[in-house]
Amino acid sequence: MQEWLLLPGFVIAIAIGWLLGRYSAFLRARQDHIKTLPEAYYRGVGYLLNEQPEQAMSMFMEALDKDSESIDTHLALGKLFRSRGELEKATRLHQNLLARPNLEMEQRLQIQFELATDYLAGGLLDRAERLLKELARERGETPAKSLYLLLDIYQQEKDWIQAIGVAEQLSGLGAKGMPPIIAHYYCELAQQRLGSGAAEMAGDAIRQALLHDPACVRAYLLLADLQIQAEHYREAIKTLKQVKKHSPDYLSESMPVLEACYEALGNEKGFNKYLLECLNDGTLIPSGFNASKNLRKSSASPKGLTERFFEEANRAPSLKGLHSLIDMQMYEASGEDVRYLQELREFVEQLIAEKAAYRCAHCGYQGKHLMWLCPGCHQWGTIRPDCYSD
């Protein structure tokens, strides 16, 4: 009877021994596989990590001679060729890999993606687009990577309708930050349509931009331009006031247009009231808009206004703020002080003219003109008026 009680223990022991044997065999097979890779391959990777591309290339070539079946080695070499600008070599290598029989599906997709990247780097956009469209229909990580490259192609070609479609696909796959980018694509489309005289269709594109990103300053500025063209100045004023609500950094872009709208309505007091509102909420001085003349004319207490200017300029120091303060002082100056302030004003104007007017918040790119796509880091909507860093 006791022998029957011991039987389950024997079965369990045999099972554990069998599993341990299988695991040991797996480890030996894995180690044997690792040992089959040429040592030159690992040395090549080391050179790559140490940013020694010449030595890395030599090692990879040696590895290829010893192990012509290693896909990873070939792909690493292809990337190295491409990073060095040797696109013909990279393309030929990836094409030869694709011609191999018995490739696994994952390997084939990876090679196709690298080949599409070669085409894109070489400016062969049509070939890259065809290949990437095929890859985008597959499963796994490849579709998302392919869609990002397609997005790059459509941006280069300024094909904004296609870009919108791809960006919406990416958004559906869970890509973050796509709505503001889609809004910029619709703004680009609106500008294209405005250039061809299709104002109504441009308006549709702007409304789509605001549906995707209700805080899109660019869309509000474009919409205000359309409303001004139609002489709908009151609507344009409401639209332009959305700029401060959503992004005070761009207030300087809306102020001159707002002033023109109020002038068209013969409502100078209305504009001055808005300027005072901006002064009191701390957005006027940082915007760099020189409102000293307007506010001085409408103020019941010029001395109190000057003190308020000093407070705000001290809170957010800038050359443009200093320029406004000098203007305020010139109203009260007389004699030799006027000449001195005039010379100081001209000196500050020269400094303002020499410095960059816009800066990218992402990469620090500086420029004289507002661009919605940064030439440095290729991010949308990161360039802003540079009013603080004087």
mmCIF file of C-alpha atoms in Angstrom:
data_model
loop_
_atom_site.group_PDB
_atom_site.id
_atom_site.type_symbol
_atom_site.label_atom_id
_atom_site.label_comp_id
_atom_site.label_asym_id
_atom_site.label_seq_id
_atom_site.Cartn_x
_atom_site.Cartn_y
_atom_site.Cartn_z
ATOM 1 C CA MET A 1 0.000 0.000 0.000
ATOM 2 C CA GLN A 2 2.880 2.324 0.826
ATOM 3 C CA GLU A 3 4.342 1.749 -2.635
ATOM 4 C CA TRP A 4 1.206 3.320 -4.217
ATOM 5 C CA LEU A 5 1.626 6.398 -2.050
ATOM 6 C CA LEU A 6 5.207 6.871 -3.277
ATOM 7 C CA LEU A 7 4.237 6.640 -6.972
ATOM 8 C CA PRO A 8 3.115 10.320 -7.436
ATOM 9 C CA GLY A 9 6.441 11.478 -5.993
ATOM 10 C CA PHE A 10 8.345 9.367 -8.521
ATOM 11 C CA VAL A 11 6.231 10.778 -11.401
ATOM 12 C CA ILE A 12 6.823 14.346 -10.271
ATOM 13 C CA ALA A 13 10.579 13.734 -9.943
ATOM 14 C CA ILE A 14 10.726 12.255 -13.450
ATOM 15 C CA ALA A 15 8.784 15.251 -14.841
ATOM 16 C CA ILE A 16 11.104 17.760 -13.153
ATOM 17 C CA GLY A 17 14.159 15.903 -14.460
ATOM 18 C CA TRP A 18 12.738 15.899 -18.010
ATOM 19 C CA LEU A 19 11.983 19.652 -17.870
ATOM 20 C CA LEU A 20 15.453 20.452 -16.535
ATOM 21 C CA GLY A 21 16.980 18.417 -19.321
ATOM 22 C CA ARG A 22 14.951 20.231 -21.950
ATOM 23 C CA TYR A 23 15.908 23.622 -20.473
ATOM 24 C CA SER A 24 19.616 22.694 -20.420
ATOM 25 C CA ALA A 25 19.396 21.583 -24.059
ATOM 26 C CA PHE A 26 17.721 24.897 -24.947
ATOM 27 C CA LEU A 27 20.498 26.863 -23.245
ATOM 28 C CA ARG A 28 23.204 24.849 -25.021
ATOM 29 C CA ALA A 29 21.516 25.351 -28.393
ATOM 30 C CA ARG A 30 21.174 29.082 -27.723
ATOM 31 C CA GLN A 31 24.846 29.350 -26.752
ATOM 32 C CA ASP A 32 25.862 27.368 -29.825
ATOM 33 C CA HIS A 33 23.835 29.770 -31.997
ATOM 34 C CA ILE A 34 25.466 32.797 -30.396
ATOM 35 C CA LYS A 35 28.905 31.302 -30.965
ATOM 36 C CA THR A 36 28.174 30.909 -34.670
ATOM 37 C CA LEU A 37 28.164 34.694 -35.116
ATOM 38 C CA PRO A 38 31.638 35.878 -36.126
ATOM 39 C CA GLU A 39 33.550 37.792 -33.475
ATOM 40 C CA ALA A 40 34.132 40.495 -36.081
ATOM 41 C CA TYR A 41 30.404 41.272 -35.909
ATOM 42 C CA TYR A 42 30.582 42.117 -32.197
ATOM 43 C CA ARG A 43 33.761 44.101 -32.698
ATOM 44 C CA GLY A 44 32.009 46.037 -35.451
ATOM 45 C CA VAL A 45 29.119 46.855 -33.107
ATOM 46 C CA GLY A 46 31.647 48.068 -30.547
ATOM 47 C CA TYR A 47 33.241 50.376 -33.084
ATOM 48 C CA LEU A 48 29.808 51.727 -34.006
ATOM 49 C CA LEU A 49 29.035 52.503 -30.380
ATOM 50 C CA ASN A 50 32.383 54.293 -30.099
ATOM 51 C CA GLU A 51 31.582 56.321 -33.241
ATOM 52 C CA GLN A 52 34.405 54.781 -35.292
ATOM 53 C CA PRO A 53 32.604 54.084 -38.601
ATOM 54 C CA GLU A 54 35.695 53.202 -40.660
ATOM 55 C CA GLN A 55 36.760 50.451 -38.267
ATOM 56 C CA ALA A 56 33.140 49.291 -37.920
ATOM 57 C CA MET A 57 32.773 48.936 -41.679
ATOM 58 C CA SER A 58 35.963 46.878 -41.875
ATOM 59 C CA MET A 59 34.720 44.518 -39.155
ATOM 60 C CA PHE A 60 31.274 44.111 -40.732
ATOM 61 C CA MET A 61 32.804 43.296 -44.099
ATOM 62 C CA GLU A 62 34.940 40.634 -42.399
ATOM 63 C CA ALA A 63 31.818 39.277 -40.687
ATOM 64 C CA LEU A 64 29.997 39.046 -44.017
ATOM 65 C CA ASP A 65 32.841 37.034 -45.493
ATOM 66 C CA LYS A 66 32.613 34.541 -42.609
ATOM 67 C CA ASP A 67 28.827 34.449 -42.208
ATOM 68 C CA SER A 68 26.950 35.366 -45.370
ATOM 69 C CA GLU A 69 23.646 34.175 -43.894
ATOM 70 C CA SER A 70 23.447 36.716 -41.033
ATOM 71 C CA ILE A 71 20.610 39.142 -41.844
ATOM 72 C CA ASP A 72 21.379 41.328 -38.820
ATOM 73 C CA THR A 73 24.938 41.858 -39.978
ATOM 74 C CA HIS A 74 23.775 42.921 -43.425
ATOM 75 C CA LEU A 75 21.187 45.327 -41.998
ATOM 76 C CA ALA A 76 23.749 46.920 -39.692
ATOM 77 C CA LEU A 77 26.104 47.424 -42.613
ATOM 78 C CA GLY A 78 23.301 48.880 -44.748
ATOM 79 C CA LYS A 79 22.503 51.440 -42.052
ATOM 80 C CA LEU A 80 26.175 52.309 -41.817
ATOM 81 C CA PHE A 81 26.392 52.851 -45.586
ATOM 82 C CA ARG A 82 23.321 55.101 -45.454
ATOM 83 C CA SER A 83 24.614 57.142 -42.512
ATOM 84 C CA ARG A 84 27.802 57.806 -44.491
ATOM 85 C CA GLY A 85 25.832 58.945 -47.549
ATOM 86 C CA GLU A 86 26.756 55.855 -49.583
ATOM 87 C CA LEU A 87 23.171 55.336 -50.662
ATOM 88 C CA GLU A 88 23.930 53.274 -53.759
ATOM 89 C CA LYS A 89 25.764 50.681 -51.655
ATOM 90 C CA ALA A 90 23.003 50.630 -49.044
ATOM 91 C CA THR A 91 20.291 50.252 -51.695
ATOM 92 C CA ARG A 92 22.117 47.458 -53.532
ATOM 93 C CA LEU A 93 22.743 45.592 -50.272
ATOM 94 C CA HIS A 94 19.075 45.724 -49.261
ATOM 95 C CA GLN A 95 17.913 44.744 -52.747
ATOM 96 C CA ASN A 96 20.223 41.710 -52.659
ATOM 97 C CA LEU A 97 18.843 40.744 -49.261
ATOM 98 C CA LEU A 98 15.277 40.839 -50.596
ATOM 99 C CA ALA A 99 16.278 38.476 -53.402
ATOM 100 C CA ARG A 100 17.221 35.783 -50.886
ATOM 101 C CA PRO A 101 14.926 32.734 -50.674
ATOM 102 C CA ASN A 102 13.356 31.525 -47.440
ATOM 103 C CA LEU A 103 13.240 34.894 -45.695
ATOM 104 C CA GLU A 104 10.919 35.047 -42.712
ATOM 105 C CA MET A 105 8.082 37.543 -43.019
ATOM 106 C CA GLU A 106 9.440 39.754 -40.238
ATOM 107 C CA GLN A 107 12.868 39.836 -41.894
ATOM 108 C CA ARG A 108 11.365 40.696 -45.288
ATOM 109 C CA LEU A 109 9.359 43.585 -43.813
ATOM 110 C CA GLN A 110 12.421 44.930 -42.011
ATOM 111 C CA ILE A 111 14.527 44.819 -45.173
ATOM 112 C CA GLN A 112 11.766 46.502 -47.209
ATOM 113 C CA PHE A 113 11.547 49.265 -44.616
ATOM 114 C CA GLU A 114 15.305 49.858 -44.793
ATOM 115 C CA LEU A 115 15.146 49.925 -48.599
ATOM 116 C CA ALA A 116 12.319 52.498 -48.482
ATOM 117 C CA THR A 117 14.471 54.572 -46.119
ATOM 118 C CA ASP A 118 17.325 54.384 -48.659
ATOM 119 C CA TYR A 119 14.994 55.637 -51.412
ATOM 120 C CA LEU A 120 13.744 58.472 -49.211
ATOM 121 C CA ALA A 121 17.286 59.537 -48.290
ATOM 122 C CA GLY A 122 18.192 59.537 -51.985
ATOM 123 C CA GLY A 123 15.197 61.671 -52.983
ATOM 124 C CA LEU A 124 13.486 58.807 -54.856
ATOM 125 C CA LEU A 125 10.147 59.712 -53.329
ATOM 126 C CA ASP A 126 7.943 57.772 -55.775
ATOM 127 C CA ARG A 127 9.766 54.479 -55.116
ATOM 128 C CA ALA A 128 9.766 55.089 -51.375
ATOM 129 C CA GLU A 129 6.055 55.922 -51.408
ATOM 130 C CA ARG A 130 5.082 52.748 -53.281
ATOM 131 C CA LEU A 131 7.062 50.534 -50.934
ATOM 132 C CA LEU A 132 5.840 52.284 -47.785
ATOM 133 C CA LYS A 133 2.205 52.011 -48.875
ATOM 134 C CA GLU A 134 2.661 48.248 -49.176
ATOM 135 C CA LEU A 135 4.277 48.070 -45.738
ATOM 136 C CA ALA A 136 1.529 50.189 -44.164
ATOM 137 C CA ARG A 137 -0.956 47.415 -44.955
ATOM 138 C CA GLU A 138 0.960 44.857 -42.871
ATOM 139 C CA ARG A 139 0.648 44.156 -39.160
ATOM 140 C CA GLY A 140 2.921 44.810 -36.202
ATOM 141 C CA GLU A 141 5.295 47.752 -35.749
ATOM 142 C CA THR A 142 6.082 48.160 -39.449
ATOM 143 C CA PRO A 143 2.867 50.022 -40.445
ATOM 144 C CA ALA A 144 3.375 52.824 -37.914
ATOM 145 C CA LYS A 145 7.048 53.306 -38.872
ATOM 146 C CA SER A 146 6.076 53.281 -42.546
ATOM 147 C CA LEU A 147 3.303 55.821 -42.016
ATOM 148 C CA TYR A 148 5.730 58.245 -40.355
ATOM 149 C CA LEU A 149 8.012 58.035 -43.398
ATOM 150 C CA LEU A 150 5.016 58.505 -45.705
ATOM 151 C CA LEU A 151 4.132 61.606 -43.711
ATOM 152 C CA ASP A 152 7.635 62.931 -44.350
ATOM 153 C CA ILE A 153 7.209 62.329 -48.101
ATOM 154 C CA TYR A 154 3.855 64.102 -48.304
ATOM 155 C CA GLN A 155 5.227 67.064 -46.349
ATOM 156 C CA GLN A 156 8.120 67.356 -48.793
ATOM 157 C CA GLU A 157 5.710 67.163 -51.739
ATOM 158 C CA LYS A 158 3.235 69.549 -50.021
ATOM 159 C CA ASP A 159 0.488 67.011 -50.675
ATOM 160 C CA TRP A 160 -1.567 68.049 -47.675
ATOM 161 C CA ILE A 161 -4.656 65.946 -48.398
ATOM 162 C CA GLN A 162 -2.537 62.782 -48.418
ATOM 163 C CA ALA A 163 -0.674 63.989 -45.323
ATOM 164 C CA ILE A 164 -3.973 64.494 -43.484
ATOM 165 C CA GLY A 165 -5.074 60.961 -44.369
ATOM 166 C CA VAL A 166 -1.827 59.406 -43.121
ATOM 167 C CA ALA A 167 -1.831 61.509 -39.928
ATOM 168 C CA GLU A 168 -5.383 60.378 -39.176
ATOM 169 C CA GLN A 169 -4.290 56.745 -39.670
ATOM 170 C CA LEU A 170 -1.478 57.282 -37.187
ATOM 171 C CA SER A 171 -3.886 58.883 -34.749
ATOM 172 C CA GLY A 172 -6.110 55.811 -35.077
ATOM 173 C CA LEU A 173 -3.095 53.626 -34.221
ATOM 174 C CA GLY A 174 -2.610 55.594 -30.991
ATOM 175 C CA ALA A 175 0.132 57.998 -32.081
ATOM 176 C CA LYS A 176 0.297 60.953 -29.708
ATOM 177 C CA GLY A 177 0.207 64.646 -30.626
ATOM 178 C CA MET A 178 -1.402 64.213 -34.036
ATOM 179 C CA PRO A 179 -4.428 66.625 -33.790
ATOM 180 C CA PRO A 180 -2.294 69.841 -33.711
ATOM 181 C CA ILE A 181 -0.230 68.527 -36.643
ATOM 182 C CA ILE A 182 -3.385 67.719 -38.616
ATOM 183 C CA ALA A 183 -4.603 71.263 -37.879
ATOM 184 C CA HIS A 184 -1.411 72.667 -39.437
ATOM 185 C CA TYR A 185 -1.929 70.453 -42.500
ATOM 186 C CA TYR A 186 -5.419 71.921 -42.903
ATOM 187 C CA CYS A 187 -3.935 75.419 -42.563
ATOM 188 C CA GLU A 188 -1.413 74.607 -45.297
ATOM 189 C CA LEU A 189 -4.283 73.350 -47.441
ATOM 190 C CA ALA A 190 -6.214 76.566 -46.747
ATOM 191 C CA GLN A 191 -3.255 78.673 -47.869
ATOM 192 C CA GLN A 192 -2.953 76.626 -51.055
ATOM 193 C CA ARG A 193 -6.633 77.218 -51.776
ATOM 194 C CA LEU A 194 -6.356 80.928 -51.016
ATOM 195 C CA GLY A 195 -3.484 81.106 -53.487
ATOM 196 C CA SER A 196 -5.730 79.659 -56.199
ATOM 197 C CA GLY A 197 -8.634 81.984 -55.327
ATOM 198 C CA ALA A 198 -10.817 79.321 -53.686
ATOM 199 C CA ALA A 199 -11.714 81.331 -50.591
ATOM 200 C CA GLU A 200 -14.788 79.283 -49.670
ATOM 201 C CA MET A 201 -12.863 76.004 -49.768
ATOM 202 C CA ALA A 202 -10.080 77.659 -47.765
ATOM 203 C CA GLY A 203 -12.648 78.534 -45.102
ATOM 204 C CA ASP A 204 -13.737 74.898 -44.953
ATOM 205 C CA ALA A 205 -10.121 73.820 -44.377
ATOM 206 C CA ILE A 206 -9.683 76.403 -41.596
ATOM 207 C CA ARG A 207 -12.812 75.178 -39.837
ATOM 208 C CA GLN A 208 -11.464 71.616 -40.043
ATOM 209 C CA ALA A 209 -8.203 72.842 -38.497
ATOM 210 C CA LEU A 210 -10.093 74.308 -35.539
ATOM 211 C CA LEU A 211 -12.118 71.110 -35.129
ATOM 212 C CA HIS A 212 -8.877 69.161 -34.723
ATOM 213 C CA ASP A 213 -7.189 71.799 -32.559
ATOM 214 C CA PRO A 214 -9.439 74.513 -31.067
ATOM 215 C CA ALA A 215 -6.288 76.302 -29.802
ATOM 216 C CA CYS A 216 -4.662 76.586 -33.252
ATOM 217 C CA VAL A 217 -3.498 80.235 -33.404
ATOM 218 C CA ARG A 218 -2.558 79.900 -37.038
ATOM 219 C CA ALA A 219 -6.123 78.939 -37.960
ATOM 220 C CA TYR A 220 -7.530 81.990 -36.146
ATOM 221 C CA LEU A 221 -5.131 84.300 -37.983
ATOM 222 C CA LEU A 222 -6.098 82.771 -41.332
ATOM 223 C CA LEU A 223 -9.808 82.958 -40.518
ATOM 224 C CA ALA A 224 -9.459 86.630 -39.566
ATOM 225 C CA ASP A 225 -7.781 87.325 -42.931
ATOM 226 C CA LEU A 226 -10.760 85.774 -44.721
ATOM 227 C CA GLN A 227 -13.207 87.804 -42.647
ATOM 228 C CA ILE A 228 -11.305 91.032 -43.354
ATOM 229 C CA GLN A 229 -11.339 90.286 -47.087
ATOM 230 C CA ALA A 230 -15.129 90.033 -46.802
ATOM 231 C CA GLU A 231 -15.131 93.294 -44.728
ATOM 232 C CA HIS A 232 -16.584 91.467 -41.729
ATOM 233 C CA TYR A 233 -14.472 93.467 -39.286
ATOM 234 C CA ARG A 234 -16.476 92.769 -36.128
ATOM 235 C CA GLU A 235 -16.235 89.024 -36.738
ATOM 236 C CA ALA A 236 -12.508 89.398 -37.410
ATOM 237 C CA ILE A 237 -12.037 91.211 -34.091
ATOM 238 C CA LYS A 238 -13.762 88.372 -32.216
ATOM 239 C CA THR A 239 -11.591 85.845 -34.042
ATOM 240 C CA LEU A 240 -8.340 87.706 -33.364
ATOM 241 C CA LYS A 241 -9.106 87.979 -29.661
ATOM 242 C CA GLN A 242 -8.976 84.165 -29.555
ATOM 243 C CA VAL A 243 -5.204 84.431 -30.070
ATOM 244 C CA LYS A 244 -4.595 85.902 -26.615
ATOM 245 C CA LYS A 245 -7.045 83.452 -25.064
ATOM 246 C CA HIS A 246 -5.246 80.390 -26.426
ATOM 247 C CA SER A 247 -1.630 81.539 -26.766
ATOM 248 C CA PRO A 248 -0.560 85.024 -25.566
ATOM 249 C CA ASP A 249 2.901 84.367 -27.041
ATOM 250 C CA TYR A 250 1.438 85.198 -30.450
ATOM 251 C CA LEU A 251 -0.304 88.415 -29.361
ATOM 252 C CA SER A 252 2.136 90.494 -31.409
ATOM 253 C CA GLU A 253 0.930 88.703 -34.572
ATOM 254 C CA SER A 254 -2.693 89.705 -33.971
ATOM 255 C CA MET A 255 -2.247 93.293 -32.696
ATOM 256 C CA PRO A 256 -1.519 95.108 -35.996
ATOM 257 C CA VAL A 257 -4.449 93.334 -37.680
ATOM 258 C CA LEU A 258 -6.737 94.128 -34.754
ATOM 259 C CA GLU A 259 -5.744 97.791 -34.942
ATOM 260 C CA ALA A 260 -6.615 97.859 -38.656
ATOM 261 C CA CYS A 261 -10.041 96.300 -37.946
ATOM 262 C CA TYR A 262 -10.878 98.861 -35.264
ATOM 263 C CA GLU A 263 -9.735 101.675 -37.579
ATOM 264 C CA ALA A 264 -11.966 100.321 -40.370
ATOM 265 C CA LEU A 265 -14.896 100.552 -37.937
ATOM 266 C CA GLY A 266 -13.829 104.012 -36.747
ATOM 267 C CA ASN A 267 -13.543 102.633 -33.223
ATOM 268 C CA GLU A 268 -10.139 103.790 -31.951
ATOM 269 C CA LYS A 269 -11.419 103.813 -28.362
ATOM 270 C CA GLY A 270 -12.328 100.158 -28.616
ATOM 271 C CA PHE A 271 -8.762 99.258 -29.603
ATOM 272 C CA ASN A 272 -7.273 101.393 -26.834
ATOM 273 C CA LYS A 273 -9.567 99.713 -24.314
ATOM 274 C CA TYR A 274 -8.289 96.316 -25.474
ATOM 275 C CA LEU A 275 -4.676 97.536 -25.169
ATOM 276 C CA LEU A 276 -5.301 98.640 -21.596
ATOM 277 C CA GLU A 277 -6.851 95.258 -20.840
ATOM 278 C CA CYS A 278 -3.705 93.553 -22.190
ATOM 279 C CA LEU A 279 -1.472 95.884 -20.153
ATOM 280 C CA ASN A 280 -3.365 95.054 -16.971
ATOM 281 C CA ASP A 281 -3.333 91.270 -17.498
ATOM 282 C CA GLY A 282 0.419 91.296 -18.208
ATOM 283 C CA THR A 283 0.377 90.292 -21.886
ATOM 284 C CA LEU A 284 1.004 93.649 -23.623
ATOM 285 C CA ILE A 285 4.650 94.360 -22.713
ATOM 286 C CA PRO A 286 5.854 90.774 -23.421
ATOM 287 C CA SER A 287 4.137 90.904 -26.823
ATOM 288 C CA GLY A 288 6.485 93.710 -27.888
ATOM 289 C CA PHE A 289 3.644 95.742 -29.395
ATOM 290 C CA ASN A 290 4.345 99.452 -28.885
ATOM 291 C CA ALA A 291 1.080 100.832 -27.522
ATOM 292 C CA SER A 292 2.491 103.912 -25.762
ATOM 293 C CA LYS A 293 1.008 106.412 -28.227
ATOM 294 C CA ASN A 294 -2.462 104.845 -28.256
ATOM 295 C CA LEU A 295 -2.731 104.497 -24.487
ATOM 296 C CA ARG A 296 -1.262 107.913 -23.798
ATOM 297 C CA LYS A 297 -3.936 109.544 -25.947
ATOM 298 C CA SER A 298 -6.793 107.756 -24.217
ATOM 299 C CA SER A 299 -5.523 107.781 -20.635
ATOM 300 C CA ALA A 300 -7.125 110.026 -18.024
ATOM 301 C CA SER A 301 -4.035 109.614 -15.839
ATOM 302 C CA PRO A 302 -0.820 109.748 -17.945
ATOM 303 C CA LYS A 303 1.411 109.601 -14.879
ATOM 304 C CA GLY A 304 -0.348 106.514 -13.541
ATOM 305 C CA LEU A 305 -0.109 104.913 -16.970
ATOM 306 C CA THR A 306 3.655 105.498 -17.099
ATOM 307 C CA GLU A 307 4.054 103.880 -13.682
ATOM 308 C CA ARG A 308 2.003 100.900 -14.855
ATOM 309 C CA PHE A 309 4.288 100.567 -17.894
ATOM 310 C CA PHE A 310 7.328 100.588 -15.617
ATOM 311 C CA GLU A 311 5.830 97.851 -13.436
ATOM 312 C CA GLU A 312 5.055 95.554 -16.364
ATOM 313 C CA ALA A 313 8.344 96.224 -18.164
ATOM 314 C CA ASN A 314 10.244 95.423 -14.985
ATOM 315 C CA ARG A 315 8.284 92.179 -14.593
ATOM 316 C CA ALA A 316 9.099 91.060 -18.161
ATOM 317 C CA PRO A 317 12.302 92.877 -19.287
ATOM 318 C CA SER A 318 12.900 93.124 -23.046
ATOM 319 C CA LEU A 319 14.280 95.503 -25.637
ATOM 320 C CA LYS A 320 10.816 96.123 -27.021
ATOM 321 C CA GLY A 321 9.542 96.901 -23.549
ATOM 322 C CA LEU A 322 12.386 99.370 -23.119
ATOM 323 C CA HIS A 323 11.445 100.930 -26.457
ATOM 324 C CA SER A 324 7.892 101.487 -25.219
ATOM 325 C CA LEU A 325 9.142 103.007 -21.966
ATOM 326 C CA ILE A 326 11.354 105.460 -23.848
ATOM 327 C CA ASP A 327 8.355 106.517 -25.896
ATOM 328 C CA MET A 328 6.345 107.083 -22.725
ATOM 329 C CA GLN A 329 9.123 109.248 -21.281
ATOM 330 C CA MET A 330 9.408 111.345 -24.449
ATOM 331 C CA TYR A 331 5.865 112.615 -23.940
ATOM 332 C CA GLU A 332 6.928 114.238 -20.661
ATOM 333 C CA ALA A 333 10.493 115.248 -21.606
ATOM 334 C CA SER A 334 11.633 118.656 -22.779
ATOM 335 C CA GLY A 335 14.787 120.418 -23.967
ATOM 336 C CA GLU A 336 17.978 118.361 -23.966
ATOM 337 C CA ASP A 337 16.192 115.315 -22.531
ATOM 338 C CA VAL A 338 14.202 114.905 -25.752
ATOM 339 C CA ARG A 339 17.397 114.664 -27.830
ATOM 340 C CA TYR A 340 18.955 112.215 -25.377
ATOM 341 C CA LEU A 341 15.856 109.980 -25.365
ATOM 342 C CA GLN A 342 15.644 110.142 -29.173
ATOM 343 C CA GLU A 343 19.249 108.899 -29.494
ATOM 344 C CA LEU A 344 18.583 106.150 -26.950
ATOM 345 C CA ARG A 345 15.427 105.172 -28.823
ATOM 346 C CA GLU A 346 17.337 104.876 -32.129
ATOM 347 C CA PHE A 347 20.021 102.750 -30.448
ATOM 348 C CA VAL A 348 17.395 100.358 -29.039
ATOM 349 C CA GLU A 349 15.693 100.160 -32.455
ATOM 350 C CA GLN A 350 19.013 99.152 -33.999
ATOM 351 C CA LEU A 351 19.461 96.379 -31.412
ATOM 352 C CA ILE A 352 15.929 95.130 -32.062
ATOM 353 C CA ALA A 353 16.547 95.080 -35.825
ATOM 354 C CA GLU A 354 19.745 93.034 -35.397
ATOM 355 C CA LYS A 355 18.353 90.309 -33.143
ATOM 356 C CA ALA A 356 16.275 87.317 -34.201
ATOM 357 C CA ALA A 357 12.570 88.010 -33.984
ATOM 358 C CA TYR A 358 11.484 84.374 -33.626
ATOM 359 C CA ARG A 359 12.813 81.330 -31.776
ATOM 360 C CA CYS A 360 11.902 77.648 -31.756
ATOM 361 C CA ALA A 361 10.919 76.482 -28.281
ATOM 362 C CA HIS A 362 11.991 72.934 -29.165
ATOM 363 C CA CYS A 363 15.463 73.274 -30.724
ATOM 364 C CA GLY A 364 16.335 76.964 -30.313
ATOM 365 C CA TYR A 365 16.337 77.795 -34.050
ATOM 366 C CA GLN A 366 16.270 81.581 -34.602
ATOM 367 C CA GLY A 367 14.935 83.549 -37.530
ATOM 368 C CA LYS A 368 13.607 86.881 -38.715
ATOM 369 C CA HIS A 369 10.261 85.568 -39.935
ATOM 370 C CA LEU A 370 7.508 83.434 -38.441
ATOM 371 C CA MET A 371 7.490 79.884 -39.826
ATOM 372 C CA TRP A 372 5.012 77.285 -38.662
ATOM 373 C CA LEU A 373 7.302 74.333 -39.479
ATOM 374 C CA CYS A 374 10.721 74.686 -37.836
ATOM 375 C CA PRO A 375 13.567 74.207 -40.368
ATOM 376 C CA GLY A 376 15.797 72.974 -37.562
ATOM 377 C CA CYS A 377 13.844 70.226 -35.798
ATOM 378 C CA HIS A 378 10.884 69.905 -38.238
ATOM 379 C CA GLN A 379 8.335 70.368 -35.463
ATOM 380 C CA TRP A 380 5.042 72.143 -36.134
ATOM 381 C CA GLY A 381 3.999 75.243 -34.177
ATOM 382 C CA THR A 382 7.121 75.503 -32.011
ATOM 383 C CA ILE A 383 8.460 78.813 -33.418
ATOM 384 C CA ARG A 384 7.240 81.802 -31.422
ATOM 385 C CA PRO A 385 7.934 85.545 -31.257
ATOM 386 C CA ASP A 386 11.154 85.939 -29.259
ATOM 387 C CA CYS A 387 10.166 88.775 -26.962
ATOM 388 C CA TYR A 388 11.810 87.718 -23.729
ATOM 389 C CA SER A 389 15.392 86.693 -24.508
ATOM 390 C CA ASP A 390 17.026 90.009 -25.324
#
